[in-house]
PDB file of C-alpha atoms in Angstrom:
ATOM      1  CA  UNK A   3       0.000   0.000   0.000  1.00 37.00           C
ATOM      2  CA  UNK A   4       2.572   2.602   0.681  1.00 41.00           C
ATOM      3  CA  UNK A   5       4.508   2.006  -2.749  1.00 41.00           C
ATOM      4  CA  UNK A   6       1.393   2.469  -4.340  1.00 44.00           C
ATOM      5  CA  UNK A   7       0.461   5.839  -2.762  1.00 48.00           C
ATOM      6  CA  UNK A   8       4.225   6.725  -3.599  1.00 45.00           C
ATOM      7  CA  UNK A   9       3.536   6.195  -6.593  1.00 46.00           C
ATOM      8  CA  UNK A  10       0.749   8.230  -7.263  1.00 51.00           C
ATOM      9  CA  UNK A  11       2.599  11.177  -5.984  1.00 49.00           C
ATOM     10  CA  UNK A  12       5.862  11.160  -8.573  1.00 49.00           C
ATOM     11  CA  UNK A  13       3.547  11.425 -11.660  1.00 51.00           C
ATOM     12  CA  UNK A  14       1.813  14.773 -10.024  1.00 50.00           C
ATOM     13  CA  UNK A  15       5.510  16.184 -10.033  1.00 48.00           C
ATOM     14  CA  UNK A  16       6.303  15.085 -13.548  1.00 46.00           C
ATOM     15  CA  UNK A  17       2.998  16.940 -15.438  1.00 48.00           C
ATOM     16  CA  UNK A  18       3.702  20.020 -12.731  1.00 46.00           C
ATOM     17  CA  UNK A  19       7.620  20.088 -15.023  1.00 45.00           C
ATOM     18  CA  UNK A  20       5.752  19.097 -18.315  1.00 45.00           C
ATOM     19  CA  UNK A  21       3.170  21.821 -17.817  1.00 49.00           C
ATOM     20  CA  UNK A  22       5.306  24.924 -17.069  1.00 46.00           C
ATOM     21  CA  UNK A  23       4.630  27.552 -20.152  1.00 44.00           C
ATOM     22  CA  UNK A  24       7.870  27.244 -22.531  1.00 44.00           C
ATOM     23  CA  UNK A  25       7.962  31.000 -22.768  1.00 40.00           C
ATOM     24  CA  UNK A  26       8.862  30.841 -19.311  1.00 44.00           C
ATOM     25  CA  UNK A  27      10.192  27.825 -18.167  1.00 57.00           C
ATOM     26  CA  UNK A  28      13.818  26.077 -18.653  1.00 90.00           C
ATOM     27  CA  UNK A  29      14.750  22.261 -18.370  1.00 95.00           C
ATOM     28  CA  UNK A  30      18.497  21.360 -16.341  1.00 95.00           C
ATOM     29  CA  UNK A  31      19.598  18.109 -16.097  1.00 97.00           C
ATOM     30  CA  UNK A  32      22.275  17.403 -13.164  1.00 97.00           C
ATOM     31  CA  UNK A  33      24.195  15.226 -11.636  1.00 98.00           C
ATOM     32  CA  UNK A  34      25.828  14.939  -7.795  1.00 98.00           C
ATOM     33  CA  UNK A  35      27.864  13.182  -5.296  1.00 98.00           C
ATOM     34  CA  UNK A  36      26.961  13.267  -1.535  1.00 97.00           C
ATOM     35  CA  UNK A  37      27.698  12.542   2.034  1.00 97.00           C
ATOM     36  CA  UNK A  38      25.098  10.982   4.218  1.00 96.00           C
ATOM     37  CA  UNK A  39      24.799  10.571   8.131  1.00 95.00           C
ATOM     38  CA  UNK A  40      22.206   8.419   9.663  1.00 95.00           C
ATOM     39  CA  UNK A  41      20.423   8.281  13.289  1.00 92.00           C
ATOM     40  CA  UNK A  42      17.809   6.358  14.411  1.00 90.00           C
ATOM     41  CA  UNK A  43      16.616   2.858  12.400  1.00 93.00           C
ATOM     42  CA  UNK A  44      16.934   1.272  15.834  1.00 93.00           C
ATOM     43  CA  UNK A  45      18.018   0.968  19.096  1.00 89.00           C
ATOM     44  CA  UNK A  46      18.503  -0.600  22.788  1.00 85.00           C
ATOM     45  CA  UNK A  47      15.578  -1.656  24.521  1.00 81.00           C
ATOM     46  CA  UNK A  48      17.025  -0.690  27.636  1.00 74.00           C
ATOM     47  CA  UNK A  49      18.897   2.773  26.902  1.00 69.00           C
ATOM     48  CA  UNK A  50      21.586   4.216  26.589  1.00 67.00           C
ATOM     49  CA  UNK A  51      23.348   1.285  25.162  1.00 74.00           C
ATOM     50  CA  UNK A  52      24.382   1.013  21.016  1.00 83.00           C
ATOM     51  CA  UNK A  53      22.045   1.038  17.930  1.00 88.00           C
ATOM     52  CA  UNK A  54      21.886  -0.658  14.487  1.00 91.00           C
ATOM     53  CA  UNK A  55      22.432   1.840  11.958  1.00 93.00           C
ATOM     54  CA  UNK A  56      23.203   2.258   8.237  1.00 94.00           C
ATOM     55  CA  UNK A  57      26.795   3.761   8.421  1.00 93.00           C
ATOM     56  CA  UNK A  58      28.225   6.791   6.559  1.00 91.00           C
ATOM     57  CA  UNK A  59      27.264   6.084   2.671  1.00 94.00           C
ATOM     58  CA  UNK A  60      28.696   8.145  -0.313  1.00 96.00           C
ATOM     59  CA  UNK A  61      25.696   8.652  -2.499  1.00 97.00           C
ATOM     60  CA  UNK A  62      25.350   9.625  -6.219  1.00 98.00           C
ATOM     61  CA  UNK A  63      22.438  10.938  -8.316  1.00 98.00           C
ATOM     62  CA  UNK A  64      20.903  12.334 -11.274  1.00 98.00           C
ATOM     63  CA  UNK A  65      18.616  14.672 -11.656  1.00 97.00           C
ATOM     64  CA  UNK A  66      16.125  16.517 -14.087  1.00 97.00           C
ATOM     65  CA  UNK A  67      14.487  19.540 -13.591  1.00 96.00           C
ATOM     66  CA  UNK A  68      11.754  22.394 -14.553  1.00 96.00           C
ATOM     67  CA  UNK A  69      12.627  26.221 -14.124  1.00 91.00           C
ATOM     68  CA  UNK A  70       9.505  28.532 -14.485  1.00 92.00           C
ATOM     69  CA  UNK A  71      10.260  31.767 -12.720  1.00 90.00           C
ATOM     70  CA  UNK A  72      11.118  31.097  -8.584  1.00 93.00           C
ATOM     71  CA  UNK A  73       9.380  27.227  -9.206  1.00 95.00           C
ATOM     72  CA  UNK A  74      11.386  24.654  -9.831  1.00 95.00           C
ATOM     73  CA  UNK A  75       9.550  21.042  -9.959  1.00 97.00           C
ATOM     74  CA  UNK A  76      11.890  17.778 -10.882  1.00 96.00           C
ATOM     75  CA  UNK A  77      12.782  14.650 -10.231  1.00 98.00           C
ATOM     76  CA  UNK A  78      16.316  12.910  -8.750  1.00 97.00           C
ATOM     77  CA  UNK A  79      17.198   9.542  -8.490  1.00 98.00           C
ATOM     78  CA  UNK A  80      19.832   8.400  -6.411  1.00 97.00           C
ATOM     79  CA  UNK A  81      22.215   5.288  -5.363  1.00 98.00           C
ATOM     80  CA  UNK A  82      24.191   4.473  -2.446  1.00 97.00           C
ATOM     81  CA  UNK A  83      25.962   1.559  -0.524  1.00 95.00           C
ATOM     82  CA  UNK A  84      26.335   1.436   3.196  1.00 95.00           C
ATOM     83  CA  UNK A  85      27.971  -0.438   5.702  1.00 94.00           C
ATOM     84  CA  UNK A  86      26.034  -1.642   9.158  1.00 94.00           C
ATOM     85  CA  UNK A  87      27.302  -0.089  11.963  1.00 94.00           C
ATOM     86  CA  UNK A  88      26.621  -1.383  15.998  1.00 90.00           C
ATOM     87  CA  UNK A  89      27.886   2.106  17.262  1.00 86.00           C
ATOM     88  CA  UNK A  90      27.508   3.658  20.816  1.00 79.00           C
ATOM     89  CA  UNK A  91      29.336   6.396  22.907  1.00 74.00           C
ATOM     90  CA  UNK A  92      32.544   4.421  22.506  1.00 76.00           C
ATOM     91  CA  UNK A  93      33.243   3.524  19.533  1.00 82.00           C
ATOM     92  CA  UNK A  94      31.370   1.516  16.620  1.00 87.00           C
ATOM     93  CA  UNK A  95      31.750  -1.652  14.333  1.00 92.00           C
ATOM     94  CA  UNK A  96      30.810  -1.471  10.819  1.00 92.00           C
ATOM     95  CA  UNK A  97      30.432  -4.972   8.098  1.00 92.00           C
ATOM     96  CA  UNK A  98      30.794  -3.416   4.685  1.00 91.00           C
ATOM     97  CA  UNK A  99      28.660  -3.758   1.762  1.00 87.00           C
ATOM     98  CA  UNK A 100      25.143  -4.953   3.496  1.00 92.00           C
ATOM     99  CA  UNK A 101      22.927  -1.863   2.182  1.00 94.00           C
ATOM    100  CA  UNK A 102      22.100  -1.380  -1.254  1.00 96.00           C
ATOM    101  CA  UNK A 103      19.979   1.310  -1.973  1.00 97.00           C
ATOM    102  CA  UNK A 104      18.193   2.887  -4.872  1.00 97.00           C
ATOM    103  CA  UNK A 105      15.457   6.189  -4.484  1.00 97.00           C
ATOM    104  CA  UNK A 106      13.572   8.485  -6.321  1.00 98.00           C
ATOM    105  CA  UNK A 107      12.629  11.993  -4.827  1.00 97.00           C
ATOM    106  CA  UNK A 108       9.951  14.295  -6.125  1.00 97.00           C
ATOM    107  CA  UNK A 109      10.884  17.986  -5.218  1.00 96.00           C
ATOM    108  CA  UNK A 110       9.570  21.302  -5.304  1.00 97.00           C
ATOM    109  CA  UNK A 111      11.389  23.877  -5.178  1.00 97.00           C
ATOM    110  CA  UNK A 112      11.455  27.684  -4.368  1.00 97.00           C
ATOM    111  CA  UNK A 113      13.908  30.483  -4.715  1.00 96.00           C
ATOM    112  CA  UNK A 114      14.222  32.733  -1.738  1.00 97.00           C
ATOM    113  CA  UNK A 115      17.019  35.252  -2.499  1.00 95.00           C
ATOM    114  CA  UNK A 116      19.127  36.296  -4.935  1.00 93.00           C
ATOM    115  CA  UNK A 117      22.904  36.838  -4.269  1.00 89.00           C
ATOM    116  CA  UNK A 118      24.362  38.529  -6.775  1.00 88.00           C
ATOM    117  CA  UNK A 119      24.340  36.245  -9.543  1.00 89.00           C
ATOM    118  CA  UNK A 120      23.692  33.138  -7.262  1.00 95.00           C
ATOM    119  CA  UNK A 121      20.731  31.738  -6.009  1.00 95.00           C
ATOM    120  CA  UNK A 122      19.176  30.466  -2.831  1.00 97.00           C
ATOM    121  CA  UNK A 123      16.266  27.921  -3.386  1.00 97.00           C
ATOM    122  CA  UNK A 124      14.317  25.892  -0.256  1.00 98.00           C
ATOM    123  CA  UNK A 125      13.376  22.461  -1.710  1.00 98.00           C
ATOM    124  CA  UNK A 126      10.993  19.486  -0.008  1.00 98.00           C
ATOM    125  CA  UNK A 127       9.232  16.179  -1.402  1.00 98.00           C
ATOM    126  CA  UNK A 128       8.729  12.918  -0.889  1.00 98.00           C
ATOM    127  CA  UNK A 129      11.224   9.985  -1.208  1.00 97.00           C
ATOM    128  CA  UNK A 130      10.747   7.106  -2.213  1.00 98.00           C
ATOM    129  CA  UNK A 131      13.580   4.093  -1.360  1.00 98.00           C
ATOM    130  CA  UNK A 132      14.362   0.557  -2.138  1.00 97.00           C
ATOM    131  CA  UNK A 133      16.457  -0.806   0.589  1.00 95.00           C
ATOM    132  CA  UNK A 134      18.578  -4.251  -0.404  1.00 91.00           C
ATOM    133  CA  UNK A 135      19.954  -5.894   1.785  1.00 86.00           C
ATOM    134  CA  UNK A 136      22.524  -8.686   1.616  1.00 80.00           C
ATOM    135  CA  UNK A 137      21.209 -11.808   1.624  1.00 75.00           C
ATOM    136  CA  UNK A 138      17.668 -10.502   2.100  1.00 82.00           C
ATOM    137  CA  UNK A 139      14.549  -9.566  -0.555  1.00 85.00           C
ATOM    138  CA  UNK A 140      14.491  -6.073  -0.604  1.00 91.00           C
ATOM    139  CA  UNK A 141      11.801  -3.487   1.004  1.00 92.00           C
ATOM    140  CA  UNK A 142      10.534  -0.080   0.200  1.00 96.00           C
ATOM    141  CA  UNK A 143      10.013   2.604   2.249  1.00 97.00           C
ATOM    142  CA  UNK A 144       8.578   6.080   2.409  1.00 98.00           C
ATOM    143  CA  UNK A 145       9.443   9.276   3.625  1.00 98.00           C
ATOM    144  CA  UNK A 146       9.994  12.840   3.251  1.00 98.00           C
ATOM    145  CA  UNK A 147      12.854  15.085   2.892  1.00 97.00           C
ATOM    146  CA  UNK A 148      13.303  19.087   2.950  1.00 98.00           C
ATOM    147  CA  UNK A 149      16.691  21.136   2.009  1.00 98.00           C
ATOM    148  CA  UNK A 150      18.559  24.474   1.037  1.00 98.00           C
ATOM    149  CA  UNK A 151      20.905  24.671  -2.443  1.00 97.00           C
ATOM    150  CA  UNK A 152      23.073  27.610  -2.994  1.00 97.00           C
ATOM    151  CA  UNK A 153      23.291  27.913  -6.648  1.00 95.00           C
ATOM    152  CA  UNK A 154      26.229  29.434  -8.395  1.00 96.00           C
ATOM    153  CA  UNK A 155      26.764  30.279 -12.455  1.00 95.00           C
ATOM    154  CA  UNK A 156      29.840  28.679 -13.757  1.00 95.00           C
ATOM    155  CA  UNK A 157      28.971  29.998 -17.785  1.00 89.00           C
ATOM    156  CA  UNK A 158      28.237  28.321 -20.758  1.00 88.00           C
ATOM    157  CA  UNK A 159      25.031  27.209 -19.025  1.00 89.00           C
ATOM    158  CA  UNK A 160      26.294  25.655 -16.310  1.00 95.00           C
ATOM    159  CA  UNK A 161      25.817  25.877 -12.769  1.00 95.00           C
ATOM    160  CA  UNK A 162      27.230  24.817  -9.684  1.00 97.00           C
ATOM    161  CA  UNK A 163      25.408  23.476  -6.509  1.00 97.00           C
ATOM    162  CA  UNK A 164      25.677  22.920  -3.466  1.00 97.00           C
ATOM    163  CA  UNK A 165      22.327  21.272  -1.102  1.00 97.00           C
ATOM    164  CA  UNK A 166      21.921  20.638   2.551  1.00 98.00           C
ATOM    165  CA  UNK A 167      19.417  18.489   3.114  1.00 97.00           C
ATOM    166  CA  UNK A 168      18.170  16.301   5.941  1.00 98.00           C
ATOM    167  CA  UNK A 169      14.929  13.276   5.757  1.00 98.00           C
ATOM    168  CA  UNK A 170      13.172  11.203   7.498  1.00 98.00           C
ATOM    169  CA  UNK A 171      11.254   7.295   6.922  1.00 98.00           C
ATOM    170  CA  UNK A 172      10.334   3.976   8.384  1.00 97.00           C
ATOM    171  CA  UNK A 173      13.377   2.206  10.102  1.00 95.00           C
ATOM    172  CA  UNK A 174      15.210  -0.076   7.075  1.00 94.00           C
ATOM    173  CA  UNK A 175      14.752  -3.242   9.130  1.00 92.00           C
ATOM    174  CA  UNK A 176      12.071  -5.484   9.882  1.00 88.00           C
ATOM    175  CA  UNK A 177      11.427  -7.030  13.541  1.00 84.00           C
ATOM    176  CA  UNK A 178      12.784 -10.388  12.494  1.00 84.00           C
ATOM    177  CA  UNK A 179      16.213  -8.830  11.622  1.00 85.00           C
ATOM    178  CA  UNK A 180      16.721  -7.262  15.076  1.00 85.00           C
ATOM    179  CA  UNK A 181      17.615  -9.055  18.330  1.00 82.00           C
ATOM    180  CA  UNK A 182      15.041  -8.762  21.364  1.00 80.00           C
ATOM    181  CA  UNK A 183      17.406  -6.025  22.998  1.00 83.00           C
ATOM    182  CA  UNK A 184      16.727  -3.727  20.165  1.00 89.00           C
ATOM    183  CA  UNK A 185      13.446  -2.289  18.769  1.00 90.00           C
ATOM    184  CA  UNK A 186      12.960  -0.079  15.627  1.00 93.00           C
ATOM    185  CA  UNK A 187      13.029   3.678  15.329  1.00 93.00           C
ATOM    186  CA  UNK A 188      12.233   6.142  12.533  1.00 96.00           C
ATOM    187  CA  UNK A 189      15.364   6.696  10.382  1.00 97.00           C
ATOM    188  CA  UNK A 190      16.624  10.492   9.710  1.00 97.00           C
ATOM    189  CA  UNK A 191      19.495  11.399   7.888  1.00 97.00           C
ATOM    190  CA  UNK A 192      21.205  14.610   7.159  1.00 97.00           C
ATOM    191  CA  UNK A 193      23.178  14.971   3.875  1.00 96.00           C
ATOM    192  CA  UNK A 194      25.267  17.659   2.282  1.00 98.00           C
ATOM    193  CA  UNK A 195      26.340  17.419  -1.585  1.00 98.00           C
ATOM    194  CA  UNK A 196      27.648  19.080  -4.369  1.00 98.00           C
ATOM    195  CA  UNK A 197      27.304  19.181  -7.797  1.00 98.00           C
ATOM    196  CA  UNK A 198      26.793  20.033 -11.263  1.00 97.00           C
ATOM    197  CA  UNK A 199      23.571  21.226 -13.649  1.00 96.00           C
ATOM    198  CA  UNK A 200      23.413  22.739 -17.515  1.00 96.00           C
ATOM    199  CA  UNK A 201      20.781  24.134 -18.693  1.00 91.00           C
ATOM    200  CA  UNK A 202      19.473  22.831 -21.851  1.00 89.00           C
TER     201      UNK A 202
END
């Protein structure tokens, strides 16, 4: 049920770009590498002691988009792999290579200022994410993510980027993957990235 109402929502974002006037709007096509940090997805039963986590991922996406004056409306699709990580207050243990994970995000986005020749724009959607996991079918989830980009012109039609973003969904595990001292939690992450748009 919830990867059918995600899917209902992506298609609303996709006439939104198709729609925009062409006097007035402007397709860009992107692409960008981030850094991702993780809390939540689980933890101890009894407190204070270490949680499950996914652990510190490089991701990397492409992205279309649709300019019409401060609107933007696109799509991005992303890829990552990350390691599990059993990390507390003193230290952690990470297994590499057990995450696998593919989204799509629907954004809207609006431009809030103007710096010189950059730009400031306040972006949130919803995101949706197909966890695999090693040895494991896979599982979708959910959620919802908001963030700022500073855009800056490079010429030639192409721009620089830079987005701080953060998100939040269901925990990645089921209850059969975790041990009775740990129960799940909502997972939020906070990501920063860079990278690089033309216009076409």
């Amino acid at each position: 049920m919830r990867f059918t109402r995600a899917s209902a929502l992506i298609p609303v974002w996709i006439v939104a770009c198709v729609q925009c006037p062409p006097a007035h709007g402007q397709w860009r096509v992107g692409a960008e590498v981030g850094s991702e940090r993780f809390w939540g997805a689980s933890t101890d039963t009894a407190g204070g002691g270490p949680s499950l986590r996914p652990y510190r991922p490089t991701s990397f996406g492409i992205g279309v988009a649709r300019q019409a004056g401060r609107w933007d409306a696109g799509l991005r699709f992303r890829y990552l792999s990350a390691s599990l990580a059993l990390e507390g207050t003193e230290g952690l243990v990470a297994v590499k290579g057990i995450f696998d994970v593919y989204g799509a995000a629907a954004l809207l986005a609006y431009r809030v200022a103007r710096i010189a020749a950059n730009e400031l724009t306040l972006e949130a959607g919803p995101l949706l994410e197909i966890w695999s996991v090693a040895g494991e079918e896979s599982r979708t989830r959910l959620g919802l993510q908001v963030g700022a980009s500073l855009k800056v012109p490079l010429g030639a039609g192409l721009l620089g980027s830079l987005t701080a973003g953060a998100a939040v969904m269901p925990s990645p595990f089921t209850e059969s993957q975790l041990d009775a001292g740990f129960q799940r939690r909502a997972l939020w992450r906070r990501r920063l990235a860079g990278g690089l748009e033309i216009r076409l």
